[in-house]
Amino acid sequence: MFNINKYSIFENCTIAECNSKNTMYLILNTTKLIEIYITCDDFAKKFEQYQLSQGQVVPQEKMSCSEIMAIVIYYHISGMKCFKYYYQSIIKGYLKSY
């Protein structure tokens, strides 16, 4: 049987260490990420309407403004130190389906 120790390293992620294989797993709080995205999306829609009312042109992007904002905000509250590692392993890896 596996002996698993859990360490809550920050509010939105937990590291679970499995002693039998010396492997560590990162458990993400995707509910918090979804909350952040919804808040950012609501803000981005209102801000885009404001930009259009001021006569500004809103550029078309591959990723929406709310997606970019949610990724950056989640990075800051995650406690991770390297954005490149965070983006490549967490966003492109674990959260690719979102």
N, CA and C atoms as an extended XYZ file, in Angstrom:
294
Properties=species:S:1:pos:R:3:atomname:S:1:resname:S:1:resid:I:1 pbc="F F F"
N         0.843       -1.179        0.000 N   MET     1
C         0.000        0.000        0.000 CA  MET     1
C         0.889        1.243        0.000 C   MET     1
N         0.400        2.281       -0.649 N   PHE     2
C         1.165        3.513       -0.779 CA  PHE     2
C         1.009        4.387        0.448 C   PHE     2
N         2.089        5.016        0.839 N   ASN     3
C         2.070        5.975        1.928 CA  ASN     3
C         2.154        7.365        1.308 C   ASN     3
N         1.073        8.128        1.405 N   ILE     4
C         1.016        9.433        0.756 CA  ILE     4
C         0.983       10.530        1.806 C   ILE     4
N         1.900       11.473        1.688 N   ASN     5
C         1.927       12.662        2.542 CA  ASN     5
C         1.480       13.844        1.708 C   ASN     5
N         0.616       14.674        2.261 N   LYS     6
C         0.155       15.854        1.535 CA  LYS     6
C         0.681       17.100        2.208 C   LYS     6
N         1.183       18.008        1.406 N   TYR     7
C         1.684       19.283        1.888 CA  TYR     7
C         0.938       20.384        1.161 C   TYR     7
N         0.260       21.215        1.889 N   SER     8
C        -0.424       22.344        1.272 CA  SER     8
C         0.579       23.484        1.174 C   SER     8
N         1.113       23.693       -0.031 N   ILE     9
C         2.162       24.697       -0.184 CA  ILE     9
C         1.598       26.089       -0.400 C   ILE     9
N         0.422       26.177       -0.927 N   PHE    10
C        -0.268       27.444       -1.029 CA  PHE    10
C        -1.743       27.157       -1.194 C   PHE    10
N        -2.548       28.172       -1.165 N   GLU    11
C        -3.996       28.028       -1.107 CA  GLU    11
C        -4.574       27.213       -2.262 C   GLU    11
N        -4.017       27.339       -3.449 N   ASN    12
C        -4.631       26.758       -4.628 CA  ASN    12
C        -3.995       25.472       -5.121 C   ASN    12
N        -2.922       25.032       -4.497 N   CYS    13
C        -2.252       23.815       -4.928 CA  CYS    13
C        -1.797       23.023       -3.715 C   CYS    13
N        -1.730       21.733       -3.892 N   THR    14
C        -1.223       20.848       -2.858 CA  THR    14
C        -0.227       19.908       -3.515 C   THR    14
N         0.862       19.634       -2.844 N   ILE    15
C         1.806       18.639       -3.345 CA  ILE    15
C         1.599       17.368       -2.537 C   ILE    15
N         1.376       16.274       -3.249 N   ALA    16
C         1.235       14.975       -2.606 CA  ALA    16
C         2.489       14.166       -2.923 C   ALA    16
N         3.168       13.705       -1.902 N   GLU    17
C         4.407       12.948       -2.088 CA  GLU    17
C         4.123       11.480       -1.817 C   GLU    17
N         4.399       10.652       -2.786 N   CYS    18
C         4.188        9.216       -2.650 CA  CYS    18
C         5.538        8.575       -2.346 C   CYS    18
N         5.709        8.053       -1.141 N   ASN    19
C         7.006        7.546       -0.690 CA  ASN    19
C         7.461        6.290       -1.420 C   ASN    19
N         6.535        5.489       -1.920 N   SER    20
C         6.943        4.227       -2.522 CA  SER    20
C         7.680        4.416       -3.842 C   SER    20
N         7.378        5.488       -4.576 N   LYS    21
C         8.030        5.711       -5.868 CA  LYS    21
C         8.862        6.988       -5.891 C   LYS    21
N         8.949        7.671       -4.761 N   ASN    22
C         9.647        8.958       -4.691 CA  ASN    22
C         9.143        9.924       -5.761 C   ASN    22
N         7.839        9.952       -5.933 N   THR    23
C         7.208       10.793       -6.936 CA  THR    23
C         6.362       11.848       -6.248 C   THR    23
N         6.364       13.041       -6.819 N   MET    24
C         5.532       14.111       -6.278 CA  MET    24
C         4.484       14.486       -7.316 C   MET    24
N         3.276       14.729       -6.859 N   TYR    25
C         2.183       15.125       -7.732 CA  TYR    25
C         1.691       16.496       -7.304 C   TYR    25
N         1.325       17.310       -8.260 N   LEU    26
C         0.784       18.630       -7.982 CA  LEU    26
C        -0.721       18.573       -8.170 C   LEU    26
N        -1.465       18.894       -7.125 N   ILE    27
C        -2.923       18.871       -7.180 CA  ILE    27
C        -3.393       20.316       -7.236 C   ILE    27
N        -4.047       20.680       -8.322 N   LEU    28
C        -4.459       22.062       -8.538 CA  LEU    28
C        -5.907       22.270       -8.132 C   LEU    28
N        -6.198       23.463       -7.661 N   ASN    29
C        -7.563       23.846       -7.347 CA  ASN    29
C        -8.145       24.524       -8.582 C   ASN    29
N        -8.721       23.718       -9.479 N   THR    30
C        -9.240       24.273      -10.727 CA  THR    30
C       -10.507       25.080      -10.505 C   THR    30
N       -11.198       24.847       -9.407 N   THR    31
C       -12.388       25.643       -9.104 CA  THR    31
C       -12.008       27.106       -8.921 C   THR    31
N       -10.892       27.354       -8.255 N   LYS    32
C       -10.417       28.726       -8.058 CA  LYS    32
C       -10.039       29.358       -9.393 C   LYS    32
N        -9.410       28.589      -10.273 N   LEU    33
C        -9.045       29.097      -11.593 CA  LEU    33
C       -10.294       29.473      -12.388 C   LEU    33
N       -11.321       28.667      -12.309 N   ILE    34
C       -12.568       28.963      -13.023 CA  ILE    34
C       -13.214       30.223      -12.464 C   ILE    34
N       -13.195       30.385      -11.142 N   GLU    35
C       -13.714       31.616      -10.520 CA  GLU    35
C       -12.971       32.840      -11.036 C   GLU    35
N       -11.656       32.735      -11.093 N   ILE    36
C       -10.831       33.849      -11.570 CA  ILE    36
C       -11.161       34.153      -13.024 C   ILE    36
N       -11.294       33.110      -13.846 N   TYR    37
C       -11.587       33.317      -15.266 CA  TYR    37
C       -12.935       34.012      -15.457 C   TYR    37
N       -13.946       33.594      -14.726 N   ILE    38
C       -15.278       34.199      -14.862 CA  ILE    38
C       -15.234       35.671      -14.483 C   ILE    38
N       -14.542       35.990      -13.406 N   THR    39
C       -14.407       37.389      -12.989 CA  THR    39
C       -13.669       38.201      -14.049 C   THR    39
N       -12.585       37.650      -14.572 N   CYS    40
C       -11.820       38.342      -15.622 CA  CYS    40
C       -12.648       38.508      -16.889 C   CYS    40
N       -13.428       37.500      -17.233 N   ASP    41
C       -14.252       37.566      -18.438 CA  ASP    41
C       -15.327       38.641      -18.311 C   ASP    41
N       -15.953       38.719      -17.145 N   ASP    42
C       -16.951       39.777      -16.916 CA  ASP    42
C       -16.316       41.154      -17.055 C   ASP    42
N       -15.127       41.323      -16.459 N   PHE    43
C       -14.422       42.596      -16.563 CA  PHE    43
C       -14.041       42.898      -18.010 C   PHE    43
N       -13.514       41.903      -18.721 N   ALA    44
C       -13.050       42.113      -20.095 CA  ALA    44
C       -14.196       42.515      -21.016 C   ALA    44
N       -15.367       41.932      -20.821 N   LYS    45
C       -16.530       42.296      -21.645 CA  LYS    45
C       -16.925       43.751      -21.413 C   LYS    45
N       -16.957       44.162      -20.154 N   LYS    46
C       -17.300       45.558      -19.846 CA  LYS    46
C       -16.231       46.514      -20.369 C   LYS    46
N       -14.966       46.132      -20.238 N   PHE    47
C       -13.883       46.987      -20.704 CA  PHE    47
C       -13.895       47.104      -22.226 C   PHE    47
N       -14.199       46.008      -22.918 N   GLU    48
C       -14.274       46.041      -24.379 CA  GLU    48
C       -15.407       46.954      -24.840 C   GLU    48
N       -16.554       46.897      -24.157 N   GLN    49
C       -17.662       47.802      -24.487 CA  GLN    49
C       -17.241       49.250      -24.284 C   GLN    49
N       -16.511       49.509      -23.213 N   TYR    50
C       -16.018       50.861      -22.949 CA  TYR    50
C       -15.067       51.315      -24.058 C   TYR    50
N       -14.149       50.435      -24.466 N   GLN    51
C       -13.207       50.780      -25.529 CA  GLN    51
C       -13.942       51.106      -26.827 C   GLN    51
N       -14.943       50.299      -27.158 N   LEU    52
C       -15.702       50.539      -28.384 CA  LEU    52
C       -16.472       51.849      -28.305 C   LEU    52
N       -17.004       52.175      -27.136 N   SER    53
C       -17.747       53.433      -26.979 CA  SER    53
C       -16.825       54.647      -27.090 C   SER    53
N       -15.535       54.460      -26.800 N   GLN    54
C       -14.556       55.540      -26.910 CA  GLN    54
C       -13.943       55.625      -28.309 C   GLN    54
N       -14.370       54.743      -29.210 N   GLY    55
C       -13.870       54.755      -30.580 CA  GLY    55
C       -12.569       54.013      -30.783 C   GLY    55
N       -12.135       53.252      -29.793 N   GLN    56
C       -10.891       52.486      -29.923 CA  GLN    56
C       -11.163       51.169      -30.641 C   GLN    56
N       -10.188       50.704      -31.380 N   VAL    57
C       -10.297       49.433      -32.080 CA  VAL    57
C        -9.780       48.337      -31.151 C   VAL    57
N       -10.574       47.282      -30.985 N   VAL    58
C       -10.183       46.162      -30.129 CA  VAL    58
C        -9.527       45.107      -31.014 C   VAL    58
N        -8.240       44.802      -30.798 N   PRO    59
C        -7.545       43.832      -31.657 CA  PRO    59
C        -8.042       42.405      -31.416 C   PRO    59
N        -8.009       41.600      -32.468 N   GLN    60
C        -8.356       40.186      -32.355 CA  GLN    60
C        -7.097       39.423      -31.953 C   GLN    60
N        -7.215       38.572      -30.959 N   GLU    61
C        -6.070       37.846      -30.422 CA  GLU    61
C        -6.317       36.351      -30.504 C   GLU    61
N        -5.241       35.567      -30.399 N   LYS    62
C        -5.389       34.115      -30.348 CA  LYS    62
C        -6.004       33.691      -29.022 C   LYS    62
N        -5.566       34.344      -27.954 N   MET    63
C        -6.142       34.100      -26.630 CA  MET    63
C        -6.914       35.346      -26.236 C   MET    63
N        -8.034       35.139      -25.581 N   SER    64
C        -8.818       36.294      -25.153 CA  SER    64
C        -8.117       37.014      -24.007 C   SER    64
N        -8.490       38.257      -23.834 N   CYS    65
C        -7.919       39.072      -22.756 CA  CYS    65
C        -8.202       38.421      -21.398 C   CYS    65
N        -9.399       37.863      -21.237 N   SER    66
C        -9.754       37.238      -19.959 CA  SER    66
C        -8.925       35.983      -19.694 C   SER    66
N        -8.571       35.232      -20.742 N   GLU    67
C        -7.715       34.057      -20.562 CA  GLU    67
C        -6.321       34.471      -20.089 C   GLU    67
N        -5.777       35.495      -20.721 N   ILE    68
C        -4.444       35.975      -20.347 CA  ILE    68
C        -4.444       36.497      -18.915 C   ILE    68
N        -5.461       37.287      -18.569 N   MET    69
C        -5.545       37.835      -17.211 CA  MET    69
C        -5.680       36.724      -16.179 C   MET    69
N        -6.507       35.711      -16.464 N   ALA    70
C        -6.704       34.608      -15.520 CA  ALA    70
C        -5.408       33.830      -15.306 C   ALA    70
N        -4.649       33.595      -16.379 N   ILE    71
C        -3.377       32.877      -16.269 CA  ILE    71
C        -2.396       33.651      -15.397 C   ILE    71
N        -2.295       34.955      -15.618 N   VAL    72
C        -1.349       35.778      -14.856 CA  VAL    72
C        -1.773       35.884      -13.388 C   VAL    72
N        -3.056       36.088      -13.139 N   ILE    73
C        -3.543       36.189      -11.753 CA  ILE    73
C        -3.329       34.867      -11.020 C   ILE    73
N        -3.654       33.749      -11.670 N   TYR    74
C        -3.480       32.438      -11.039 CA  TYR    74
C        -2.000       32.164      -10.758 C   TYR    74
N        -1.127       32.632      -11.646 N   TYR    75
C         0.315       32.494      -11.407 CA  TYR    75
C         0.718       33.237      -10.134 C   TYR    75
N         0.230       34.447       -9.978 N   HIS    76
C         0.623       35.250       -8.820 CA  HIS    76
C         0.111       34.662       -7.505 C   HIS    76
N        -1.086       34.092       -7.505 N   ILE    77
C        -1.591       33.518       -6.252 CA  ILE    77
C        -1.119       32.084       -6.041 C   ILE    77
N        -0.511       31.486       -7.074 N   SER    78
C        -0.057       30.100       -6.936 CA  SER    78
C         1.187       29.983       -6.063 C   SER    78
N         1.985       31.043       -6.010 N   GLY    79
C         3.200       30.987       -5.218 CA  GLY    79
C         4.399       30.458       -5.979 C   GLY    79
N         4.218       30.086       -7.232 N   MET    80
C         5.340       29.603       -8.033 CA  MET    80
C         6.264       30.769       -8.363 C   MET    80
N         7.531       30.465       -8.555 N   LYS    81
C         8.539       31.509       -8.756 CA  LYS    81
C         8.931       31.711      -10.216 C   LYS    81
N         8.747       30.726      -11.055 N   CYS    82
C         9.196       30.805      -12.447 CA  CYS    82
C         7.981       30.734      -13.376 C   CYS    82
N         7.694       31.852      -14.053 N   PHE    83
C         6.516       31.896      -14.926 CA  PHE    83
C         6.657       30.939      -16.105 C   PHE    83
N         7.858       30.804      -16.653 N   LYS    84
C         8.067       29.914      -17.794 CA  LYS    84
C         7.731       28.470      -17.418 C   LYS    84
N         8.232       28.007      -16.280 N   TYR    85
C         7.924       26.651      -15.818 CA  TYR    85
C         6.430       26.506      -15.546 C   TYR    85
N         5.841       27.500      -14.891 N   TYR    86
C         4.411       27.488      -14.584 CA  TYR    86
C         3.591       27.357      -15.863 C   TYR    86
N         3.919       28.167      -16.866 N   TYR    87
C         3.134       28.167      -18.098 CA  TYR    87
C         3.307       26.861      -18.866 C   TYR    87
N         4.545       26.395      -18.995 N   GLN    88
C         4.796       25.190      -19.779 CA  GLN    88
C         4.291       23.924      -19.105 C   GLN    88
N         4.460       23.820      -17.805 N   SER    89
C         4.065       22.576      -17.135 CA  SER    89
C         2.626       22.593      -16.648 C   SER    89
N         2.186       23.707      -16.076 N   ILE    90
C         0.845       23.751      -15.496 CA  ILE    90
C        -0.203       24.102      -16.546 C   ILE    90
N        -0.032       25.214      -17.227 N   ILE    91
C        -1.046       25.673      -18.177 CA  ILE    91
C        -1.085       24.792      -19.420 C   ILE    91
N         0.061       24.574      -20.055 N   LYS    92
C         0.092       23.758      -21.270 CA  LYS    92
C        -0.004       22.266      -20.967 C   LYS    92
N         0.345       21.874      -19.768 N   GLY    93
C         0.319       20.460      -19.403 CA  GLY    93
C        -0.979       20.053      -18.739 C   GLY    93
N        -1.086       20.384      -17.446 N   TYR    94
C        -2.227       19.942      -16.653 CA  TYR    94
C        -3.540       20.601      -17.061 C   TYR    94
N        -3.500       21.870      -17.400 N   LEU    95
C        -4.736       22.618      -17.647 CA  LEU    95
C        -5.047       22.794      -19.128 C   LEU    95
N        -4.430       22.017      -19.982 N   LYS    96
C        -4.630       22.154      -21.428 CA  LYS    96
C        -6.089       21.941      -21.818 C   LYS    96
N        -6.790       21.067      -21.137 N   SER    97
C        -8.184       20.775      -21.486 CA  SER    97
C        -9.132       21.918      -21.153 C   SER    97
N        -8.696       22.843      -20.299 N   TYR    98
C        -9.541       23.973      -19.949 CA  TYR    98
C        -9.392       25.035      -20.996 C   TYR    98
